[in-house]
Amino acid sequence: MKKILVTGGAGFIGSNFIKHILHCRDDIFIVNLDKLTYAGNLENLIDCVDNKNYVFIKGDIVNDELVKYIFGKYEITHVVNFAAESHVDRSILGSEIFFRTNVIGTNVLLENAKVFNVEKFVQISTDEVYGSLGKDGLFKETTPLHPNSPYSASKASADLAALAFHHTYNLPVVITRCSNNYGPYQFPEKLIPLMIINALNDKKLPVYGDGKNIRDWIFVSDHNIAVELVLERGKPGEVYNVGASSEMKNIDIIKLILEQLNKPDSLIEFVKDRPGHDRRYAIDSNKIKIEFDWKPSFKFQDALKETINWYIKNQNWWERIISGDYLQYYKSQYTDRTVI
Ligand code: NAD
Ligand code: TYD
């Protein structure tokens, strides 16, 4: 039986990962360590509470004493580190917590993984560590790191720490670098859920700059199947890019959302650009496709529809969120969302 410490499992991707594993596997015991920041939500995991192969612990990955206790008590054999501060805009407003959680927290996990001789440490990273592309080209695993935001700089730092632990101590570290995810349970500060919810509420849809920035989108379950494969078969010291070759301009996604919700384009509002806004991300996933026969199953337009329908059906989930911390955040942010 594998005993996996999943960190950040109450967030968007981590909660989808835990549900996927508990649904498909009975040879894996999961300890979910999550600090329950504004982005962590135990409602995402309501189906798992009675599962005999699952336990939740509220806590911080920076807390070395707690992390040590968990590795010992549960005889952890594997780590999947999703825990992070994950939003670029928040990192621009204040970077400290990003370096604390994403770098120091990862280091605490690496140190304990070394002491307890884990069999595999999967570091969940992002394509944003590569920086921004021009019109052509794709990020490969060999593309030099060139992070541009405090968020991506903190994730790149964690990647380097993880690779150094492999090089120095032979810790079996594997890194995934995935493109932008979307799907159920994504916190409504990220582009797709924010636009869906604002449109449902007939609120303005703030588009940064000219709206022509490009992201390469992947449905969350396609990402998580790749993570499971890397957990099983990833070679220590290797990096695997994960993406679904679905490049889209932000403005085109927003128009698709409005069309499906039968809302007018007049809700679109062009606002001041994000400082240091990366222009284009696009990812080459040939390595994971060739080595592990992975391929994405979901087409962007179909999975976007599925996602929109999820937010329509799960209004209670996001209403509780937008009436709390998120709303305060959104209001404070909005002062900088100058309409252009
Ligand atoms: P999220 O913000 O939805 O969830 C993050 C989770 O981590 C939350 O449950 C939060 O409570 C928890 N957390 C934060 N700080 C913690 C700490 N100090 N200790 C323990 N738990 C803590 O993020 P997400 O979108 O699910 O992203 C998960 C991971 O995937 C992150 O590492 C992110 O960098 C990476 N990633 C995300 C995307 C994307 O499009 N969302 C793309 C590529 C990679
Ligand atoms: P986001 O979901 O924050 O992900 P990331 O910055 O990590 O790629 O943003 C995706 C794109 O959407 C990015 O180009 C910024 C843009 N965007 C807007 O135009 N308006 C918004 O309100 C948000 C949140 C993002």
Tab-separated table of C-alpha atoms and ligand atoms in Angstrom:
chain	number	residue	atom	x	y	z
A	1	MET	CA	0.000	0.000	0.000
A	2	LYS	CA	1.376	3.402	-0.963
A	3	LYS	CA	0.969	6.021	1.767
A	4	ILE	CA	0.858	9.351	0.050
A	5	LEU	CA	1.121	12.762	1.636
A	6	VAL	CA	-0.910	15.055	-0.616
A	7	THR	CA	-0.432	18.693	0.317
A	8	GLY	CA	-2.903	21.400	-0.683
A	9	GLY	CA	-5.544	18.734	-1.252
A	10	ALA	CA	-8.414	21.057	-0.320
A	11	GLY	CA	-7.669	23.366	-3.257
A	12	PHE	CA	-8.845	23.151	-6.845
A	13	ILE	CA	-6.449	20.654	-8.452
A	14	GLY	CA	-5.558	18.780	-5.247
A	15	SER	CA	-9.184	18.018	-4.349
A	16	ASN	CA	-9.904	16.769	-7.869
A	17	PHE	CA	-6.747	14.613	-7.617
A	18	ILE	CA	-7.741	13.068	-4.285
A	19	LYS	CA	-11.238	12.221	-5.550
A	20	HIS	CA	-9.783	10.686	-8.699
A	21	ILE	CA	-7.340	8.487	-6.750
A	22	LEU	CA	-9.850	7.364	-4.118
A	23	HIS	CA	-12.319	6.540	-6.867
A	24	CYS	CA	-9.936	4.474	-9.014
A	25	ARG	CA	-7.452	2.945	-6.591
A	26	ASP	CA	-7.652	0.871	-3.432
A	27	ASP	CA	-3.884	0.492	-3.031
A	28	ILE	CA	-3.303	4.091	-1.970
A	29	PHE	CA	-3.800	5.704	1.453
A	30	ILE	CA	-3.922	9.501	1.339
A	31	VAL	CA	-3.017	11.963	4.067
A	32	ASN	CA	-4.211	15.408	2.972
A	33	LEU	CA	-2.281	18.214	4.676
A	34	ASP	CA	-3.835	21.597	3.961
A	35	LYS	CA	-3.654	24.933	5.771
A	36	LEU	CA	-7.143	25.878	4.541
A	37	THR	CA	-6.176	29.306	3.288
A	38	TYR	CA	-8.815	31.346	1.448
A	39	ALA	CA	-8.376	28.850	-1.442
A	40	GLY	CA	-8.786	25.662	0.604
A	41	ASN	CA	-12.303	24.334	1.014
A	42	LEU	CA	-13.276	21.072	2.705
A	43	GLU	CA	-16.606	21.122	0.864
A	44	ASN	CA	-14.616	20.053	-2.195
A	45	LEU	CA	-13.918	16.743	-0.422
A	46	ILE	CA	-17.261	16.016	1.183
A	47	ASP	CA	-17.475	12.665	-0.669
A	48	CYS	CA	-14.191	11.484	0.848
A	49	VAL	CA	-14.728	11.978	4.591
A	50	ASP	CA	-15.832	8.396	5.254
A	51	ASN	CA	-13.277	6.762	2.985
A	52	LYS	CA	-11.054	4.409	5.010
A	53	ASN	CA	-8.086	5.307	2.799
A	54	TYR	CA	-8.263	9.020	3.542
A	55	VAL	CA	-7.383	11.338	6.385
A	56	PHE	CA	-7.359	15.144	6.527
A	57	ILE	CA	-4.991	17.210	8.656
A	58	LYS	CA	-5.298	20.968	8.879
A	59	GLY	CA	-1.806	22.429	8.952
A	60	ASP	CA	0.959	24.360	7.285
A	61	ILE	CA	3.686	22.741	5.154
A	62	VAL	CA	6.094	25.280	6.646
A	63	ASN	CA	5.578	23.675	10.093
A	64	ASP	CA	8.539	21.284	10.273
A	65	GLU	CA	7.431	19.676	13.544
A	66	LEU	CA	3.989	18.839	12.159
A	67	VAL	CA	5.364	17.594	8.832
A	68	LYS	CA	7.876	15.367	10.668
A	69	TYR	CA	5.089	13.979	12.862
A	70	ILE	CA	2.955	13.155	9.800
A	71	PHE	CA	5.782	11.385	7.946
A	72	GLY	CA	6.465	9.255	11.050
A	73	LYS	CA	2.927	8.494	12.183
A	74	TYR	CA	1.579	7.597	8.733
A	75	GLU	CA	4.802	6.007	7.386
A	76	ILE	CA	4.612	8.186	4.290
A	77	THR	CA	6.096	6.551	1.180
A	78	HIS	CA	5.248	9.215	-1.445
A	79	VAL	CA	4.611	12.970	-1.573
A	80	VAL	CA	2.550	14.966	-4.066
A	81	ASN	CA	3.065	18.636	-3.319
A	82	PHE	CA	0.157	20.728	-4.621
A	83	ALA	CA	0.190	23.189	-1.692
A	84	ALA	CA	0.921	26.681	-2.889
A	85	GLU	CA	-0.179	30.240	-3.083
A	86	SER	CA	-1.324	30.064	-6.673
A	87	HIS	CA	-2.626	33.371	-7.970
A	88	VAL	CA	-0.405	35.761	-9.950
A	89	ASP	CA	-2.483	38.870	-9.125
A	90	ARG	CA	-2.215	38.193	-5.389
A	91	SER	CA	1.550	37.708	-5.739
A	92	ILE	CA	1.762	41.156	-7.319
A	93	LEU	CA	-0.138	42.654	-4.373
A	94	GLY	CA	2.178	40.965	-1.846
A	95	SER	CA	4.861	38.359	-2.472
A	96	GLU	CA	5.971	37.288	1.013
A	97	ILE	CA	3.471	34.482	1.579
A	98	PHE	CA	4.323	33.124	-1.890
A	99	PHE	CA	7.985	32.650	-0.992
A	100	ARG	CA	7.084	31.376	2.476
A	101	THR	CA	4.706	28.648	1.324
A	102	ASN	CA	6.003	27.853	-2.142
A	103	VAL	CA	9.728	27.877	-1.354
A	104	ILE	CA	10.233	27.390	2.400
A	105	GLY	CA	7.263	25.016	2.625
A	106	THR	CA	8.575	22.902	-0.237
A	107	ASN	CA	11.992	22.843	1.424
A	108	VAL	CA	10.461	21.539	4.684
A	109	LEU	CA	8.770	18.741	2.720
A	110	LEU	CA	11.986	17.903	0.847
A	111	GLU	CA	14.032	17.741	4.073
A	112	ASN	CA	11.530	15.370	5.679
A	113	ALA	CA	11.176	13.284	2.523
A	114	LYS	CA	14.957	12.839	2.641
A	115	VAL	CA	15.019	11.821	6.320
A	116	PHE	CA	12.129	9.381	5.858
A	117	ASN	CA	13.498	7.947	2.585
A	118	VAL	CA	10.357	8.384	0.495
A	119	GLU	CA	10.058	6.422	-2.745
A	120	LYS	CA	8.841	9.362	-4.845
A	121	PHE	CA	8.387	13.120	-4.403
A	122	VAL	CA	6.193	14.737	-7.048
A	123	GLN	CA	6.558	18.511	-7.162
A	124	ILE	CA	3.554	20.107	-8.888
A	125	SER	CA	4.941	23.040	-10.820
A	126	THR	CA	3.706	25.240	-13.634
A	127	ASP	CA	4.633	26.247	-17.175
A	128	GLU	CA	4.806	29.830	-15.872
A	129	VAL	CA	8.370	29.118	-14.676
A	130	TYR	CA	9.476	29.341	-18.329
A	131	GLY	CA	8.333	32.952	-18.691
A	132	SER	CA	6.578	34.327	-21.749
A	133	LEU	CA	6.646	33.256	-25.399
A	134	GLY	CA	6.480	35.373	-28.551
A	135	LYS	CA	4.185	34.431	-31.423
A	136	ASP	CA	5.966	31.137	-32.131
A	137	GLY	CA	7.513	28.285	-30.232
A	138	LEU	CA	6.547	26.029	-27.337
A	139	PHE	CA	7.926	25.478	-23.843
A	140	LYS	CA	9.983	22.297	-23.653
A	141	GLU	CA	11.391	20.750	-20.488
A	142	THR	CA	14.786	22.111	-21.593
A	143	THR	CA	13.569	25.714	-22.011
A	144	PRO	CA	15.542	27.913	-19.581
A	145	LEU	CA	13.634	29.139	-16.543
A	146	HIS	CA	12.645	32.788	-16.836
A	147	PRO	CA	9.872	33.474	-14.318
A	148	ASN	CA	8.341	36.942	-14.526
A	149	SER	CA	5.924	37.226	-11.586
A	150	PRO	CA	6.555	36.734	-7.863
A	151	TYR	CA	4.301	33.643	-8.132
A	152	SER	CA	6.268	32.058	-10.965
A	153	ALA	CA	9.600	33.058	-9.360
A	154	SER	CA	8.577	31.247	-6.167
A	155	LYS	CA	7.526	28.147	-8.145
A	156	ALA	CA	10.788	28.171	-10.133
A	157	SER	CA	12.738	28.434	-6.860
A	158	ALA	CA	10.895	25.399	-5.505
A	159	ASP	CA	11.686	23.449	-8.692
A	160	LEU	CA	15.370	24.253	-8.324
A	161	ALA	CA	15.353	23.218	-4.661
A	162	ALA	CA	13.649	19.923	-5.572
A	163	LEU	CA	16.168	19.192	-8.348
A	164	ALA	CA	19.040	20.062	-6.003
A	165	PHE	CA	17.737	17.484	-3.490
A	166	HIS	CA	17.781	14.903	-6.258
A	167	HIS	CA	21.281	15.852	-7.370
A	168	THR	CA	22.781	16.106	-3.885
A	169	TYR	CA	20.948	13.421	-1.888
A	170	ASN	CA	19.531	11.237	-4.654
A	171	LEU	CA	16.020	12.044	-3.435
A	172	PRO	CA	13.608	10.584	-6.045
A	173	VAL	CA	12.093	13.905	-7.081
A	174	VAL	CA	9.946	14.300	-10.201
A	175	ILE	CA	8.513	17.621	-11.397
A	176	THR	CA	5.387	18.264	-13.466
A	177	ARG	CA	4.961	21.598	-15.230
A	178	CYS	CA	1.390	21.976	-16.352
A	179	SER	CA	-0.384	24.711	-18.273
A	180	ASN	CA	-3.524	26.598	-17.107
A	181	ASN	CA	-6.160	24.296	-15.608
A	182	TYR	CA	-9.928	24.765	-15.571
A	183	GLY	CA	-12.824	22.710	-14.274
A	184	PRO	CA	-15.046	22.209	-11.205
A	185	TYR	CA	-14.049	23.696	-7.828
A	186	GLN	CA	-11.664	26.331	-9.213
A	187	PHE	CA	-11.575	29.352	-6.917
A	188	PRO	CA	-13.366	32.278	-8.588
A	189	GLU	CA	-10.377	34.583	-8.801
A	190	LYS	CA	-8.937	32.757	-11.834
A	191	LEU	CA	-10.042	33.795	-15.326
A	192	ILE	CA	-12.619	31.142	-16.244
A	193	PRO	CA	-14.633	30.842	-12.991
A	194	LEU	CA	-14.445	34.609	-12.396
A	195	MET	CA	-15.904	35.333	-15.818
A	196	ILE	CA	-18.613	32.658	-15.494
A	197	ILE	CA	-19.738	33.951	-12.095
A	198	ASN	CA	-19.616	37.626	-13.061
A	199	ALA	CA	-21.625	36.878	-16.201
A	200	LEU	CA	-24.197	34.870	-14.215
A	201	ASN	CA	-24.540	37.897	-11.915
A	202	ASP	CA	-24.680	40.387	-14.823
A	203	LYS	CA	-21.498	42.010	-13.512
A	204	LYS	CA	-18.730	43.428	-15.687
A	205	LEU	CA	-16.051	41.050	-16.975
A	206	PRO	CA	-12.658	42.749	-16.430
A	207	VAL	CA	-10.296	41.958	-19.316
A	208	TYR	CA	-6.675	42.925	-18.730
A	209	GLY	CA	-4.999	44.953	-21.493
A	210	ASP	CA	-6.127	44.088	-25.020
A	211	GLY	CA	-7.405	40.613	-24.061
A	212	LYS	CA	-5.087	38.976	-26.586
A	213	ASN	CA	-2.821	37.259	-24.074
A	214	ILE	CA	-2.746	33.537	-24.762
A	215	ARG	CA	-2.919	30.652	-22.312
A	216	ASP	CA	-2.785	26.925	-23.133
A	217	TRP	CA	-5.760	25.328	-21.355
A	218	ILE	CA	-6.151	21.834	-19.884
A	219	PHE	CA	-9.137	20.257	-18.131
A	220	VAL	CA	-8.196	19.442	-14.532
A	221	SER	CA	-8.840	15.682	-14.774
A	222	ASP	CA	-6.450	15.376	-17.741
A	223	HIS	CA	-3.786	17.034	-15.580
A	224	ASN	CA	-4.477	14.701	-12.674
A	225	ILE	CA	-4.201	11.559	-14.790
A	226	ALA	CA	-0.772	12.823	-15.839
A	227	VAL	CA	0.155	13.378	-12.170
A	228	GLU	CA	-0.900	9.809	-11.325
A	229	LEU	CA	1.274	8.474	-14.165
A	230	VAL	CA	4.257	10.526	-13.042
A	231	LEU	CA	3.730	9.325	-9.467
A	232	GLU	CA	3.881	5.725	-10.700
A	233	ARG	CA	6.412	5.920	-13.500
A	234	GLY	CA	8.202	9.297	-13.442
A	235	LYS	CA	11.977	8.961	-13.509
A	236	PRO	CA	13.769	10.613	-10.581
A	237	GLY	CA	15.369	13.925	-11.501
A	238	GLU	CA	13.117	14.404	-14.553
A	239	VAL	CA	10.698	17.176	-15.474
A	240	TYR	CA	7.473	16.460	-17.411
A	241	ASN	CA	5.510	19.176	-19.191
A	242	VAL	CA	1.734	18.638	-19.231
A	243	GLY	CA	-0.641	20.461	-21.578
A	244	ALA	CA	-3.492	19.848	-23.977
A	245	SER	CA	-2.413	22.027	-26.938
A	246	SER	CA	-5.415	24.329	-26.473
A	247	GLU	CA	-4.087	27.822	-26.971
A	248	MET	CA	-6.752	30.483	-26.583
A	249	LYS	CA	-6.812	34.276	-26.373
A	250	ASN	CA	-8.477	35.442	-23.158
A	251	ILE	CA	-11.027	37.520	-25.043
A	252	ASP	CA	-12.108	34.518	-27.133
A	253	ILE	CA	-12.739	32.429	-24.011
A	254	ILE	CA	-14.764	35.244	-22.487
A	255	LYS	CA	-16.897	35.504	-25.631
A	256	LEU	CA	-17.524	31.734	-25.570
A	257	ILE	CA	-18.664	31.990	-21.942
A	258	LEU	CA	-21.012	34.884	-22.719
A	259	GLU	CA	-22.410	33.029	-25.716
A	260	GLN	CA	-23.169	29.889	-23.728
A	261	LEU	CA	-24.792	31.897	-20.944
A	262	ASN	CA	-26.725	33.969	-23.458
A	263	LYS	CA	-25.318	37.194	-22.021
A	264	PRO	CA	-24.354	40.308	-24.016
A	265	ASP	CA	-20.784	41.223	-25.030
A	266	SER	CA	-21.478	44.636	-23.467
A	267	LEU	CA	-20.583	43.056	-20.097
A	268	ILE	CA	-16.938	43.003	-21.248
A	269	GLU	CA	-14.854	45.804	-19.774
A	270	PHE	CA	-11.235	46.348	-20.829
A	271	VAL	CA	-9.214	47.358	-17.750
A	272	LYS	CA	-5.637	48.348	-16.974
A	273	ASP	CA	-3.203	45.559	-17.791
A	274	ARG	CA	-1.640	43.318	-15.141
A	275	PRO	CA	1.934	44.557	-14.415
A	276	GLY	CA	4.471	42.297	-16.142
A	277	HIS	CA	1.663	40.351	-17.844
A	278	ASP	CA	3.082	37.310	-19.691
A	279	ARG	CA	1.891	37.403	-23.301
A	280	ARG	CA	1.746	33.779	-24.355
A	281	TYR	CA	2.106	30.315	-22.837
A	282	ALA	CA	2.145	27.174	-24.987
A	283	ILE	CA	3.487	23.831	-23.972
A	284	ASP	CA	5.116	20.860	-25.680
A	285	SER	CA	3.985	17.678	-23.876
A	286	ASN	CA	5.645	15.177	-26.189
A	287	LYS	CA	7.871	13.748	-23.464
A	288	ILE	CA	5.014	12.523	-21.246
A	289	LYS	CA	3.015	11.463	-24.323
A	290	ILE	CA	5.842	9.345	-25.699
A	291	GLU	CA	7.185	7.938	-22.425
A	292	PHE	CA	3.895	7.150	-20.691
A	293	ASP	CA	1.383	7.121	-23.518
A	294	TRP	CA	-0.525	9.978	-21.835
A	295	LYS	CA	-2.894	12.093	-23.854
A	296	PRO	CA	-5.604	14.575	-22.909
A	297	SER	CA	-9.178	13.287	-23.307
A	298	PHE	CA	-11.103	16.553	-23.164
A	299	LYS	CA	-11.569	19.078	-25.979
A	300	PHE	CA	-11.549	22.688	-24.830
A	301	GLN	CA	-14.982	23.761	-26.061
A	302	ASP	CA	-16.743	20.637	-24.645
A	303	ALA	CA	-14.994	20.786	-21.278
A	304	LEU	CA	-15.589	24.542	-21.024
A	305	LYS	CA	-19.318	23.850	-21.471
A	306	GLU	CA	-19.128	21.156	-18.789
A	307	THR	CA	-17.348	23.614	-16.489
A	308	ILE	CA	-19.922	26.361	-17.072
A	309	ASN	CA	-22.711	23.877	-16.316
A	310	TRP	CA	-20.944	22.865	-13.098
A	311	TYR	CA	-20.873	26.503	-11.917
A	312	ILE	CA	-24.550	26.916	-12.837
A	313	LYS	CA	-25.495	23.804	-10.840
A	314	ASN	CA	-23.227	24.557	-7.885
A	315	GLN	CA	-24.219	28.088	-7.100
A	316	ASN	CA	-24.204	27.359	-3.331
A	317	TRP	CA	-20.524	26.433	-3.535
A	318	TRP	CA	-19.423	29.741	-5.039
A	319	GLU	CA	-21.995	31.970	-3.342
A	320	ARG	CA	-20.526	31.097	0.042
A	321	ILE	CA	-17.121	32.038	-1.312
A	322	ILE	CA	-18.013	35.349	-2.913
A	323	SER	CA	-19.836	36.510	0.172
A	324	GLY	CA	-16.624	36.107	2.222
A	325	ASP	CA	-12.942	36.778	1.753
A	326	TYR	CA	-13.149	36.782	-2.000
A	327	LEU	CA	-15.462	39.752	-2.137
A	328	GLN	CA	-13.184	41.847	0.044
A	329	TYR	CA	-10.263	40.842	-2.130
A	330	TYR	CA	-12.140	41.638	-5.294
A	331	LYS	CA	-13.145	45.074	-4.009
A	332	SER	CA	-9.593	45.950	-2.969
A	333	GLN	CA	-8.312	44.753	-6.319
A	334	TYR	CA	-10.876	46.655	-8.252
A	335	THR	CA	-9.334	49.991	-7.308
A	336	ASP	CA	-6.512	49.039	-9.662
A	337	ARG	CA	-8.848	47.754	-12.362
A	338	THR	CA	-8.983	51.067	-14.157
A	339	VAL	CA	-11.267	50.906	-17.148
A	340	ILE	CA	-9.452	51.797	-20.364
B	1	NAD	P1	-5.397	26.503	-5.140
B	1	NAD	O1	-5.001	27.893	-4.772
B	1	NAD	O2	-6.780	26.240	-5.598
B	1	NAD	O3	-5.134	25.523	-3.896
B	1	NAD	C1	-3.976	25.596	-3.112
B	1	NAD	C2	-4.214	24.776	-1.854
B	1	NAD	O4	-3.015	24.810	-1.071
B	1	NAD	C3	-5.346	25.318	-0.974
B	1	NAD	O5	-6.164	24.265	-0.519
B	1	NAD	C4	-4.598	25.959	0.208
B	1	NAD	O6	-5.347	25.943	1.409
B	1	NAD	C5	-3.365	25.075	0.287
B	1	NAD	N1	-2.221	25.769	0.922
B	1	NAD	C6	-1.754	27.002	0.657
B	1	NAD	N2	-0.714	27.293	1.465
B	1	NAD	C7	-0.507	26.182	2.238
B	1	NAD	C8	0.432	25.872	3.252
B	1	NAD	N3	1.385	26.748	3.637
B	1	NAD	N4	0.361	24.641	3.830
B	1	NAD	C9	-0.588	23.749	3.454
B	1	NAD	N5	-1.520	24.014	2.521
B	1	NAD	C10	-1.470	25.214	1.913
B	1	NAD	O7	-4.324	26.041	-6.229
B	1	NAD	P2	-4.495	25.056	-7.468
B	1	NAD	O8	-4.937	25.844	-8.628
B	1	NAD	O9	-5.234	23.854	-7.026
B	1	NAD	O10	-2.961	24.687	-7.722
B	1	NAD	C11	-2.376	23.559	-7.087
B	1	NAD	C12	-0.926	23.457	-7.529
B	1	NAD	O11	-0.862	23.340	-8.953
B	1	NAD	C13	-0.081	24.662	-7.165
B	1	NAD	O12	1.190	24.215	-6.754
B	1	NAD	C14	0.029	25.452	-8.467
B	1	NAD	O13	1.223	26.184	-8.512
B	1	NAD	C15	0.004	24.321	-9.480
B	1	NAD	N6	-0.514	24.667	-10.811
B	1	NAD	C16	-1.730	25.271	-10.929
B	1	NAD	C17	-2.228	25.544	-12.202
B	1	NAD	C18	-3.590	26.182	-12.375
B	1	NAD	O14	-3.965	26.512	-13.513
B	1	NAD	N7	-4.392	26.343	-11.348
B	1	NAD	C19	-1.477	25.224	-13.333
B	1	NAD	C20	-0.234	24.604	-13.164
B	1	NAD	C21	0.229	24.329	-11.896
B	2	TYD	P1	-5.296	33.622	-14.391
B	2	TYD	O1	-6.519	32.769	-14.391
B	2	TYD	O2	-5.068	34.545	-13.239
B	2	TYD	O3	-4.068	32.636	-14.612
B	2	TYD	P2	-2.493	32.969	-14.932
B	2	TYD	O4	-2.256	34.415	-14.722
B	2	TYD	O5	-1.789	32.131	-13.920
B	2	TYD	O6	-2.286	32.528	-16.339
B	2	TYD	O7	-5.312	34.501	-15.715
B	2	TYD	C1	-5.406	33.910	-16.994
B	2	TYD	C2	-5.345	35.022	-18.015
B	2	TYD	O8	-6.515	35.843	-17.897
B	2	TYD	C3	-4.163	35.964	-17.845
B	2	TYD	O9	-3.699	36.359	-19.122
B	2	TYD	C4	-4.748	37.154	-17.103
B	2	TYD	C5	-6.156	37.210	-17.639
B	2	TYD	N1	-7.175	37.758	-16.707
B	2	TYD	C6	-7.995	38.824	-17.097
B	2	TYD	O10	-7.890	39.344	-18.227
B	2	TYD	N2	-8.915	39.297	-16.206
B	2	TYD	C7	-9.064	38.768	-14.945
B	2	TYD	O11	-9.901	39.278	-14.160
B	2	TYD	C8	-8.219	37.669	-14.574
B	2	TYD	C9	-8.327	37.062	-13.201
B	2	TYD	C10	-7.287	37.192	-15.489
